[in-house]
Amino acid sequence: MSITVYILIAIVYLILDYYIAKCFSEAAEAKGYRDSKYFWICFFMGLVGQLLVIALPDRGCKRNTS
């Protein structure tokens, strides 16, 4: 395979990883954790970071949806 294919695969992976990390960061925010570290944990650690956000307890803070 050409190096161009590998670069394209890496770019697609990083875009998907960014989107997934952003979704899990929003989930952590909905649970009451307003820190950007959960985005970076999910971005760099992948599945381990996602499981960490899933396991976060709810702080009981309601997010204003209006």
Short mmCIF file of N, CA and C in Angstrom, two decimals:
data_model
loop_
_atom_site.label_atom_id
_atom_site.label_comp_id
_atom_site.label_asym_id
_atom_site.label_seq_id
_atom_site.Cartn_x
_atom_site.Cartn_y
_atom_site.Cartn_z
N MET A 1 0.84 -1.19 0.00
CA MET A 1 0.00 0.00 0.00
C MET A 1 0.88 1.24 0.00
N SER A 2 0.33 2.23 -0.55
CA SER A 2 1.04 3.51 -0.67
C SER A 2 0.98 4.28 0.65
N ILE A 3 1.94 5.16 0.85
CA ILE A 3 1.98 5.98 2.06
C ILE A 3 0.76 6.90 2.13
N THR A 4 0.23 7.27 0.98
CA THR A 4 -0.95 8.13 0.94
C THR A 4 -2.14 7.45 1.59
N VAL A 5 -2.29 6.17 1.38
CA VAL A 5 -3.39 5.42 1.98
C VAL A 5 -3.24 5.40 3.50
N TYR A 6 -2.02 5.22 3.98
CA TYR A 6 -1.79 5.21 5.42
C TYR A 6 -2.09 6.57 6.04
N ILE A 7 -1.70 7.62 5.35
CA ILE A 7 -1.98 8.97 5.85
C ILE A 7 -3.49 9.22 5.88
N LEU A 8 -4.18 8.80 4.85
CA LEU A 8 -5.63 8.96 4.79
C LEU A 8 -6.32 8.19 5.91
N ILE A 9 -5.87 6.97 6.18
CA ILE A 9 -6.42 6.17 7.28
C ILE A 9 -6.17 6.86 8.62
N ALA A 10 -4.99 7.42 8.80
CA ALA A 10 -4.66 8.12 10.05
C ALA A 10 -5.54 9.36 10.23
N ILE A 11 -5.78 10.09 9.17
CA ILE A 11 -6.63 11.28 9.25
C ILE A 11 -8.06 10.90 9.58
N VAL A 12 -8.58 9.87 8.95
CA VAL A 12 -9.95 9.41 9.25
C VAL A 12 -10.04 8.94 10.69
N TYR A 13 -9.03 8.21 11.16
CA TYR A 13 -9.02 7.75 12.54
C TYR A 13 -9.04 8.92 13.52
N LEU A 14 -8.23 9.94 13.27
CA LEU A 14 -8.19 11.09 14.17
C LEU A 14 -9.50 11.87 14.17
N ILE A 15 -10.14 11.98 13.02
CA ILE A 15 -11.43 12.66 12.95
C ILE A 15 -12.49 11.89 13.74
N LEU A 16 -12.53 10.58 13.57
CA LEU A 16 -13.49 9.77 14.32
C LEU A 16 -13.19 9.79 15.81
N ASP A 17 -11.93 9.75 16.16
CA ASP A 17 -11.54 9.79 17.57
C ASP A 17 -11.94 11.12 18.20
N TYR A 18 -11.77 12.22 17.45
CA TYR A 18 -12.18 13.53 17.94
C TYR A 18 -13.69 13.57 18.19
N TYR A 19 -14.46 13.07 17.24
CA TYR A 19 -15.92 13.10 17.36
C TYR A 19 -16.39 12.25 18.54
N ILE A 20 -15.83 11.06 18.70
CA ILE A 20 -16.21 10.18 19.80
C ILE A 20 -15.82 10.80 21.14
N ALA A 21 -14.61 11.37 21.22
CA ALA A 21 -14.17 12.02 22.46
C ALA A 21 -15.07 13.20 22.81
N LYS A 22 -15.51 13.96 21.81
CA LYS A 22 -16.40 15.09 22.05
C LYS A 22 -17.74 14.60 22.58
N CYS A 23 -18.27 13.52 22.03
CA CYS A 23 -19.54 12.97 22.52
C CYS A 23 -19.42 12.51 23.97
N PHE A 24 -18.33 11.85 24.31
CA PHE A 24 -18.15 11.38 25.68
C PHE A 24 -17.87 12.55 26.62
N SER A 25 -17.24 13.61 26.14
CA SER A 25 -17.04 14.80 26.95
C SER A 25 -18.39 15.45 27.28
N GLU A 26 -19.28 15.49 26.31
CA GLU A 26 -20.62 16.02 26.55
C GLU A 26 -21.40 15.14 27.52
N ALA A 27 -21.19 13.84 27.45
CA ALA A 27 -21.84 12.93 28.40
C ALA A 27 -21.33 13.17 29.81
N ALA A 28 -20.03 13.42 29.96
CA ALA A 28 -19.47 13.72 31.27
C ALA A 28 -20.02 15.05 31.79
N GLU A 29 -20.19 16.00 30.89
CA GLU A 29 -20.76 17.29 31.29
C GLU A 29 -22.21 17.12 31.74
N ALA A 30 -22.96 16.26 31.07
CA ALA A 30 -24.35 16.01 31.46
C ALA A 30 -24.42 15.34 32.83
N LYS A 31 -23.38 14.63 33.21
CA LYS A 31 -23.33 14.01 34.53
C LYS A 31 -22.88 14.98 35.61
N GLY A 32 -22.48 16.20 35.22
CA GLY A 32 -22.10 17.21 36.19
C GLY A 32 -20.62 17.48 36.28
N TYR A 33 -19.83 16.92 35.38
CA TYR A 33 -18.38 17.13 35.37
C TYR A 33 -18.06 18.12 34.26
N ARG A 34 -17.68 19.33 34.62
CA ARG A 34 -17.50 20.41 33.66
C ARG A 34 -16.03 20.61 33.28
N ASP A 35 -15.24 19.60 33.33
CA ASP A 35 -13.81 19.72 33.07
C ASP A 35 -13.49 19.19 31.67
N SER A 36 -12.58 19.85 30.96
CA SER A 36 -12.22 19.40 29.61
C SER A 36 -11.30 18.19 29.63
N LYS A 37 -10.86 17.79 30.82
CA LYS A 37 -9.93 16.65 30.87
C LYS A 37 -10.59 15.36 30.38
N TYR A 38 -11.90 15.26 30.48
CA TYR A 38 -12.57 14.04 30.02
C TYR A 38 -12.53 13.92 28.50
N PHE A 39 -12.51 15.05 27.80
CA PHE A 39 -12.30 15.00 26.36
C PHE A 39 -10.93 14.43 26.03
N TRP A 40 -9.90 14.96 26.71
CA TRP A 40 -8.54 14.53 26.41
C TRP A 40 -8.29 13.10 26.84
N ILE A 41 -8.90 12.68 27.95
CA ILE A 41 -8.76 11.29 28.39
C ILE A 41 -9.35 10.36 27.34
N CYS A 42 -10.54 10.69 26.84
CA CYS A 42 -11.16 9.85 25.82
C CYS A 42 -10.40 9.91 24.50
N PHE A 43 -9.85 11.07 24.18
CA PHE A 43 -9.13 11.21 22.92
C PHE A 43 -7.86 10.38 22.90
N PHE A 44 -7.08 10.45 23.98
CA PHE A 44 -5.80 9.76 23.99
C PHE A 44 -5.87 8.31 24.45
N MET A 45 -6.83 7.98 25.30
CA MET A 45 -6.88 6.63 25.86
C MET A 45 -7.93 5.74 25.20
N GLY A 46 -8.77 6.30 24.35
CA GLY A 46 -9.73 5.51 23.60
C GLY A 46 -10.75 4.81 24.48
N LEU A 47 -10.83 3.50 24.34
CA LEU A 47 -11.85 2.71 25.03
C LEU A 47 -11.73 2.82 26.55
N VAL A 48 -10.53 2.88 27.07
CA VAL A 48 -10.34 3.01 28.52
C VAL A 48 -10.94 4.33 29.02
N GLY A 49 -10.71 5.40 28.30
CA GLY A 49 -11.29 6.69 28.67
C GLY A 49 -12.79 6.71 28.55
N GLN A 50 -13.32 6.04 27.55
CA GLN A 50 -14.76 5.96 27.37
C GLN A 50 -15.40 5.19 28.52
N LEU A 51 -14.77 4.10 28.92
CA LEU A 51 -15.29 3.34 30.05
C LEU A 51 -15.22 4.15 31.34
N LEU A 52 -14.20 4.98 31.49
CA LEU A 52 -14.10 5.85 32.65
C LEU A 52 -15.27 6.83 32.70
N VAL A 53 -15.62 7.43 31.58
CA VAL A 53 -16.74 8.37 31.54
C VAL A 53 -18.05 7.64 31.80
N ILE A 54 -18.19 6.45 31.29
CA ILE A 54 -19.41 5.67 31.54
C ILE A 54 -19.56 5.37 33.02
N ALA A 55 -18.45 5.13 33.71
CA ALA A 55 -18.49 4.75 35.12
C ALA A 55 -18.60 5.95 36.06
N LEU A 56 -18.53 7.18 35.54
CA LEU A 56 -18.64 8.35 36.41
C LEU A 56 -20.01 8.39 37.08
N PRO A 57 -20.04 8.64 38.39
CA PRO A 57 -21.34 8.76 39.05
C PRO A 57 -21.99 10.11 38.70
N ASP A 58 -23.29 10.13 38.73
CA ASP A 58 -24.04 11.35 38.45
C ASP A 58 -23.95 12.27 39.65
N ARG A 59 -23.59 13.52 39.42
CA ARG A 59 -23.49 14.48 40.52
C ARG A 59 -24.84 15.11 40.85
N GLY A 60 -25.85 14.81 40.09
CA GLY A 60 -27.18 15.34 40.36
C GLY A 60 -27.40 16.74 39.85
N CYS A 61 -26.48 17.27 39.09
CA CYS A 61 -26.63 18.62 38.54
C CYS A 61 -27.47 18.53 37.27
N LYS A 62 -28.47 19.35 37.18
CA LYS A 62 -29.30 19.38 35.99
C LYS A 62 -28.73 20.38 35.01
N ARG A 63 -28.65 19.98 33.75
CA ARG A 63 -28.15 20.87 32.71
C ARG A 63 -29.30 21.68 32.17
N ASN A 64 -29.10 22.97 32.00
CA ASN A 64 -30.13 23.83 31.46
C ASN A 64 -30.25 23.59 29.95
N THR A 65 -31.39 23.09 29.50
CA THR A 65 -31.56 22.74 28.10
C THR A 65 -32.32 23.81 27.32
N SER A 66 -32.70 24.90 27.96
CA SER A 66 -33.45 25.92 27.23
C SER A 66 -32.56 26.98 26.65
#
